C-alpha atoms as a PDB file:
ATOM      1  CA  MET A   1      13.584  -9.715 -15.114  1.00  0.00           C
ATOM      2  CA  THR A   2      13.516 -12.327 -12.435  1.00  0.00           C
ATOM      3  CA  ASN A   3      12.765 -11.784  -8.791  1.00  0.00           C
ATOM      4  CA  GLN A   4      15.578 -12.233  -6.299  1.00  0.00           C
ATOM      5  CA  THR A   5      14.369 -13.102  -2.820  1.00  0.00           C
ATOM      6  CA  ILE A   6      16.269 -12.434   0.400  1.00  0.00           C
ATOM      7  CA  LYS A   7      15.376 -13.080   4.022  1.00  0.00           C
ATOM      8  CA  ILE A   8      16.924 -10.868   6.688  1.00  0.00           C
ATOM      9  CA  LYS A   9      16.637 -10.735  10.449  1.00  0.00           C
ATOM     10  CA  ALA A  10      14.755  -7.598  11.432  1.00  0.00           C
ATOM     11  CA  ARG A  11      12.348  -7.104  14.295  1.00  0.00           C
ATOM     12  CA  PRO A  12       9.472  -4.612  14.046  1.00  0.00           C
ATOM     13  CA  ASN A  13      10.664  -0.992  14.457  1.00  0.00           C
ATOM     14  CA  GLU A  14      14.251  -2.080  13.797  1.00  0.00           C
ATOM     15  CA  THR A  15      16.067  -0.112  11.105  1.00  0.00           C
ATOM     16  CA  ILE A  16      16.660  -1.958   7.843  1.00  0.00           C
ATOM     17  CA  ARG A  17      19.572  -0.614   5.818  1.00  0.00           C
ATOM     18  CA  PHE A  18      18.948   0.069   2.151  1.00  0.00           C
ATOM     19  CA  PRO A  19      21.529   1.219  -0.387  1.00  0.00           C
ATOM     20  CA  GLY A  20      21.156   4.783  -1.653  1.00  0.00           C
ATOM     21  CA  LEU A  21      19.948   3.426  -4.983  1.00  0.00           C
ATOM     22  CA  CYS A  22      16.535   3.421  -6.585  1.00  0.00           C
ATOM     23  CA  VAL A  23      14.906   0.037  -6.063  1.00  0.00           C
ATOM     24  CA  HIS A  24      13.652   0.113  -9.674  1.00  0.00           C
ATOM     25  CA  CYS A  25      16.428   1.551 -11.853  1.00  0.00           C
ATOM     26  CA  ALA A  26      19.496   1.660  -9.519  1.00  0.00           C
ATOM     27  CA  GLN A  27      19.989   5.420 -10.000  1.00  0.00           C
ATOM     28  CA  PRO A  28      20.831   7.437  -6.873  1.00  0.00           C
ATOM     29  CA  GLY A  29      17.601   7.749  -4.934  1.00  0.00           C
ATOM     30  CA  ALA A  30      16.264   9.088  -1.685  1.00  0.00           C
ATOM     31  CA  THR A  31      12.489   9.421  -2.207  1.00  0.00           C
ATOM     32  CA  PRO A  32      10.676   6.719  -0.187  1.00  0.00           C
ATOM     33  CA  LEU A  33       8.363   4.104  -1.661  1.00  0.00           C
ATOM     34  CA  ARG A  34       6.292   2.523   1.101  1.00  0.00           C
ATOM     35  CA  LEU A  35       5.957  -1.256   0.982  1.00  0.00           C
ATOM     36  CA  LYS A  36       3.059  -2.690   2.936  1.00  0.00           C
ATOM     37  CA  LYS A  37       2.258  -6.281   3.840  1.00  0.00           C
ATOM     38  CA  ARG A  38      -0.590  -7.414   6.048  1.00  0.00           C
ATOM     39  CA  HIS A  39      -0.655 -10.721   7.890  1.00  0.00           C
ATOM     40  CA  GLY A  40      -3.779 -11.180   9.975  1.00  0.00           C
ATOM     41  CA  ARG A  41      -4.119  -8.121  12.190  1.00  0.00           C
ATOM     42  CA  ILE A  42      -0.470  -7.092  11.845  1.00  0.00           C
ATOM     43  CA  THR A  43       0.757  -4.774   9.097  1.00  0.00           C
ATOM     44  CA  ARG A  44       4.442  -4.289   8.283  1.00  0.00           C
ATOM     45  CA  LEU A  45       5.496  -1.020   6.627  1.00  0.00           C
ATOM     46  CA  VAL A  46       8.953  -0.497   5.094  1.00  0.00           C
ATOM     47  CA  ASP A  47      10.218   2.460   3.040  1.00  0.00           C
ATOM     48  CA  VAL A  48      12.580   1.662   0.149  1.00  0.00           C
ATOM     49  CA  PRO A  49      14.407   4.340  -1.877  1.00  0.00           C
ATOM     50  CA  LEU A  50      13.296   5.613  -5.298  1.00  0.00           C
ATOM     51  CA  CYS A  51      14.976   8.097  -7.630  1.00  0.00           C
ATOM     52  CA  THR A  52      13.162  11.313  -8.513  1.00  0.00           C
ATOM     53  CA  ASP A  53      12.308  10.066 -12.027  1.00  0.00           C
ATOM     54  CA  CYS A  54      10.634   6.909 -10.733  1.00  0.00           C
ATOM     55  CA  ALA A  55       8.882   8.854  -7.956  1.00  0.00           C
ATOM     56  CA  GLN A  56       7.551  11.269 -10.575  1.00  0.00           C
ATOM     57  CA  GLU A  57       6.390   8.343 -12.725  1.00  0.00           C
ATOM     58  CA  LEU A  58       4.364   7.038  -9.761  1.00  0.00           C
ATOM     59  CA  THR A  59       2.404  10.302  -9.649  1.00  0.00           C
ATOM     60  CA  ARG A  60       1.295   9.982 -13.291  1.00  0.00           C
ATOM     61  CA  LYS A  61      -2.147   8.493 -13.846  1.00  0.00           C
ATOM     62  CA  SER A  62      -3.821   6.956 -16.830  1.00  0.00           C
ATOM     63  CA  GLY A  63      -7.149   8.406 -17.930  1.00  0.00           C
ATOM     64  CA  GLU A  64      -8.995   5.303 -16.804  1.00  0.00           C
ATOM     65  CA  GLU A  65      -7.259   5.338 -13.417  1.00  0.00           C
ATOM     66  CA  GLU A  66      -8.180   8.973 -12.841  1.00  0.00           C
ATOM     67  CA  ARG A  67     -11.776   8.375 -13.956  1.00  0.00           C
ATOM     68  CA  LEU A  68     -12.168   5.430 -11.571  1.00  0.00           C
ATOM     69  CA  GLU A  69     -10.745   7.452  -8.670  1.00  0.00           C
ATOM     70  CA  LYS A  70     -13.239  10.281  -9.274  1.00  0.00           C
ATOM     71  CA  MET A  71     -16.101   7.816  -9.655  1.00  0.00           C
ATOM     72  CA  GLY A  72     -14.979   6.156  -6.419  1.00  0.00           C
ATOM     73  CA  TRP A  73     -15.257   9.407  -4.465  1.00  0.00           C
ATOM     74  CA  ALA A  74     -18.704  10.099  -5.899  1.00  0.00           C
ATOM     75  CA  ALA A  75     -19.905   6.544  -5.260  1.00  0.00           C
ATOM     76  CA  ALA A  76     -18.469   6.553  -1.723  1.00  0.00           C
ATOM     77  CA  GLY A  77     -20.193   9.838  -0.891  1.00  0.00           C
ATOM     78  CA  GLY A  78     -23.498   8.666  -2.341  1.00  0.00           C
ATOM     79  CA  THR A  79     -23.275   5.351  -0.519  1.00  0.00           C
ATOM     80  CA  ALA A  80     -22.508   7.090   2.784  1.00  0.00           C
ATOM     81  CA  VAL A  81     -25.529   9.398   2.431  1.00  0.00           C
ATOM     82  CA  ILE A  82     -27.887   6.571   1.441  1.00  0.00           C
ATOM     83  CA  VAL A  83     -26.744   4.330   4.301  1.00  0.00           C
ATOM     84  CA  LEU A  84     -27.057   7.257   6.738  1.00  0.00           C
ATOM     85  CA  ALA A  85     -30.624   7.898   5.559  1.00  0.00           C
ATOM     86  CA  LEU A  86     -31.491   4.195   5.778  1.00  0.00           C
ATOM     87  CA  GLY A  87     -29.976   4.088   9.251  1.00  0.00           C
ATOM     88  CA  LEU A  88     -32.173   6.949  10.385  1.00  0.00           C
ATOM     89  CA  LEU A  89     -35.277   5.404   8.830  1.00  0.00           C
ATOM     90  CA  LEU A  90     -34.765   1.806   9.937  1.00  0.00           C
ATOM     91  CA  THR A  91     -33.621   2.275  13.526  1.00  0.00           C
ATOM     92  CA  PRO A  92     -36.361   2.169  16.170  1.00  0.00           C
ATOM     93  CA  VAL A  93     -38.009   5.532  16.829  1.00  0.00           C
ATOM     94  CA  GLY A  94     -37.787   4.819  20.547  1.00  0.00           C
ATOM     95  CA  LEU A  95     -34.034   5.437  20.459  1.00  0.00           C
ATOM     96  CA  ALA A  96     -32.797   8.971  20.971  1.00  0.00           C
ATOM     97  CA  PHE A  97     -32.270  10.879  17.738  1.00  0.00           C
ATOM     98  CA  TRP A  98     -28.567  11.475  18.422  1.00  0.00           C
ATOM     99  CA  LEU A  99     -28.061   7.722  18.918  1.00  0.00           C
ATOM    100  CA  ARG A 100     -29.881   6.936  15.660  1.00  0.00           C
ATOM    101  CA  LEU A 101     -27.789   9.613  13.920  1.00  0.00           C
ATOM    102  CA  LEU A 102     -24.574   8.185  15.367  1.00  0.00           C
ATOM    103  CA  LEU A 103     -25.452   4.656  14.233  1.00  0.00           C
ATOM    104  CA  GLY A 104     -26.324   5.938  10.752  1.00  0.00           C
ATOM    105  CA  LEU A 105     -23.085   7.941  10.526  1.00  0.00           C
ATOM    106  CA  VAL A 106     -20.947   4.973  11.567  1.00  0.00           C
ATOM    107  CA  ALA A 107     -22.691   2.662   9.097  1.00  0.00           C
ATOM    108  CA  GLY A 108     -22.490   5.306   6.336  1.00  0.00           C
ATOM    109  CA  LEU A 109     -18.802   5.955   6.898  1.00  0.00           C
ATOM    110  CA  GLY A 110     -18.073   2.238   6.933  1.00  0.00           C
ATOM    111  CA  ALA A 111     -19.977   1.587   3.711  1.00  0.00           C
ATOM    112  CA  GLY A 112     -18.489   4.657   2.033  1.00  0.00           C
ATOM    113  CA  THR A 113     -14.968   3.604   2.982  1.00  0.00           C
ATOM    114  CA  ALA A 114     -15.546   0.097   1.619  1.00  0.00           C
ATOM    115  CA  VAL A 115     -16.779   1.514  -1.709  1.00  0.00           C
ATOM    116  CA  LEU A 116     -13.816   3.911  -1.907  1.00  0.00           C
ATOM    117  CA  LEU A 117     -11.312   1.103  -1.264  1.00  0.00           C
ATOM    118  CA  TYR A 118     -12.978  -1.032  -3.935  1.00  0.00           C
ATOM    119  CA  PHE A 119     -12.686   1.737  -6.517  1.00  0.00           C
ATOM    120  CA  ARG A 120      -9.045   2.407  -5.554  1.00  0.00           C
ATOM    121  CA  ARG A 121      -8.246  -1.257  -6.132  1.00  0.00           C
ATOM    122  CA  LEU A 122      -9.966  -1.081  -9.539  1.00  0.00           C
ATOM    123  CA  ALA A 123      -8.082   2.128 -10.399  1.00  0.00           C
ATOM    124  CA  LEU A 124      -4.725   0.534  -9.539  1.00  0.00           C
ATOM    125  CA  GLN A 125      -5.448  -2.267 -12.007  1.00  0.00           C
ATOM    126  CA  LYS A 126      -5.829   0.393 -14.743  1.00  0.00           C
ATOM    127  CA  ALA A 127      -2.572   2.195 -13.869  1.00  0.00           C
ATOM    128  CA  LEU A 128       0.097   2.881 -16.486  1.00  0.00           C
ATOM    129  CA  PRO A 129       2.398  -0.110 -17.188  1.00  0.00           C
ATOM    130  CA  ALA A 130       5.492   1.860 -16.100  1.00  0.00           C
ATOM    131  CA  LYS A 131       3.821   2.662 -12.773  1.00  0.00           C
ATOM    132  CA  LEU A 132       2.896  -0.976 -12.194  1.00  0.00           C
ATOM    133  CA  THR A 133       6.459  -2.062 -12.985  1.00  0.00           C
ATOM    134  CA  ILE A 134       7.877   0.375 -10.427  1.00  0.00           C
ATOM    135  CA  LEU A 135       5.369  -0.743  -7.786  1.00  0.00           C
ATOM    136  CA  GLN A 136       6.288  -4.388  -8.391  1.00  0.00           C
ATOM    137  CA  SER A 137      10.069  -3.804  -8.267  1.00  0.00           C
ATOM    138  CA  ALA A 138      10.155  -4.437  -4.510  1.00  0.00           C
ATOM    139  CA  GLN A 139       7.774  -6.387  -2.344  1.00  0.00           C
ATOM    140  CA  ILE A 140       7.565  -7.823   1.134  1.00  0.00           C
ATOM    141  CA  GLU A 141       6.931 -11.527   0.603  1.00  0.00           C
ATOM    142  CA  THR A 142       6.558 -12.640   4.229  1.00  0.00           C
ATOM    143  CA  PHE A 143       7.417 -11.410   7.701  1.00  0.00           C
ATOM    144  CA  SER A 144       7.454 -12.588  11.279  1.00  0.00           C
ATOM    145  CA  TRP A 145       8.373 -10.997  14.591  1.00  0.00           C
ATOM    146  CA  ARG A 146      12.085 -11.588  13.890  1.00  0.00           C
ATOM    147  CA  ALA A 147      12.576 -11.798  10.107  1.00  0.00           C
ATOM    148  CA  ILE A 148      11.352 -10.300   6.861  1.00  0.00           C
ATOM    149  CA  THR A 149      11.598 -11.632   3.312  1.00  0.00           C
ATOM    150  CA  PHE A 150      11.941  -9.180   0.419  1.00  0.00           C
ATOM    151  CA  SER A 151      11.668  -9.725  -3.301  1.00  0.00           C
ATOM    152  CA  PHE A 152      13.493  -7.386  -5.736  1.00  0.00           C
ATOM    153  CA  THR A 153      13.475  -7.287  -9.536  1.00  0.00           C
ATOM    154  CA  ASN A 154      16.613  -5.114  -9.860  1.00  0.00           C
ATOM    155  CA  GLU A 155      19.714  -7.304  -9.547  1.00  0.00           C
ATOM    156  CA  ALA A 156      22.116  -4.421  -8.749  1.00  0.00           C
ATOM    157  CA  PHE A 157      19.880  -3.226  -5.906  1.00  0.00           C
ATOM    158  CA  TYR A 158      19.524  -6.787  -4.646  1.00  0.00           C
ATOM    159  CA  GLU A 159      23.305  -7.292  -4.529  1.00  0.00           C
ATOM    160  CA  ARG A 160      23.920  -4.045  -2.638  1.00  0.00           C
ATOM    161  CA  PHE A 161      21.039  -4.742  -0.241  1.00  0.00           C
ATOM    162  CA  ARG A 162      22.361  -8.237   0.454  1.00  0.00           C
ATOM    163  CA  ASP A 163      25.869  -6.869   1.143  1.00  0.00           C
ATOM    164  CA  LEU A 164      24.492  -4.240   3.571  1.00  0.00           C
ATOM    165  CA  ASN A 165      22.319  -6.677   5.530  1.00  0.00           C
ATOM    166  CA  GLN A 166      24.484  -9.782   5.845  1.00  0.00           C
ATOM    167  CA  PRO A 167      24.900 -10.934   9.441  1.00  0.00           C
END
């Protein structure tokens, strides 16, 4: 499969029309798959349609993926507690206890979140091949304040999308 790329004019919060087909297999679909692209401090979110079979396939996890997700939660919790304790121990005693506790909590939550995101990224790399194929069937390549560029692997979906969004 080759990627077909299309650029359409669409401002943020403007509705983009998608055909009622699954972006992966071109079966009738209505379940949303959220595409996300970040550029600097701006994130663009777009929902594309999936059929129920592909949506169900996205919920399946490999053993390694599930193991890494569970390890991520444990590591994130442990990291948060350790950083909280270090925050309480290393902040000056002259500060009020509630302020030291607040600083430790903020640092612990930040470190725990970073560890959790790292493990989620690792888990996604170990996902089932079918799941990865579905996730890669549509992507936002680039976007600006007035246009967005999509990439699709399904030619039938691409053709219908292009017909719906021609100026």
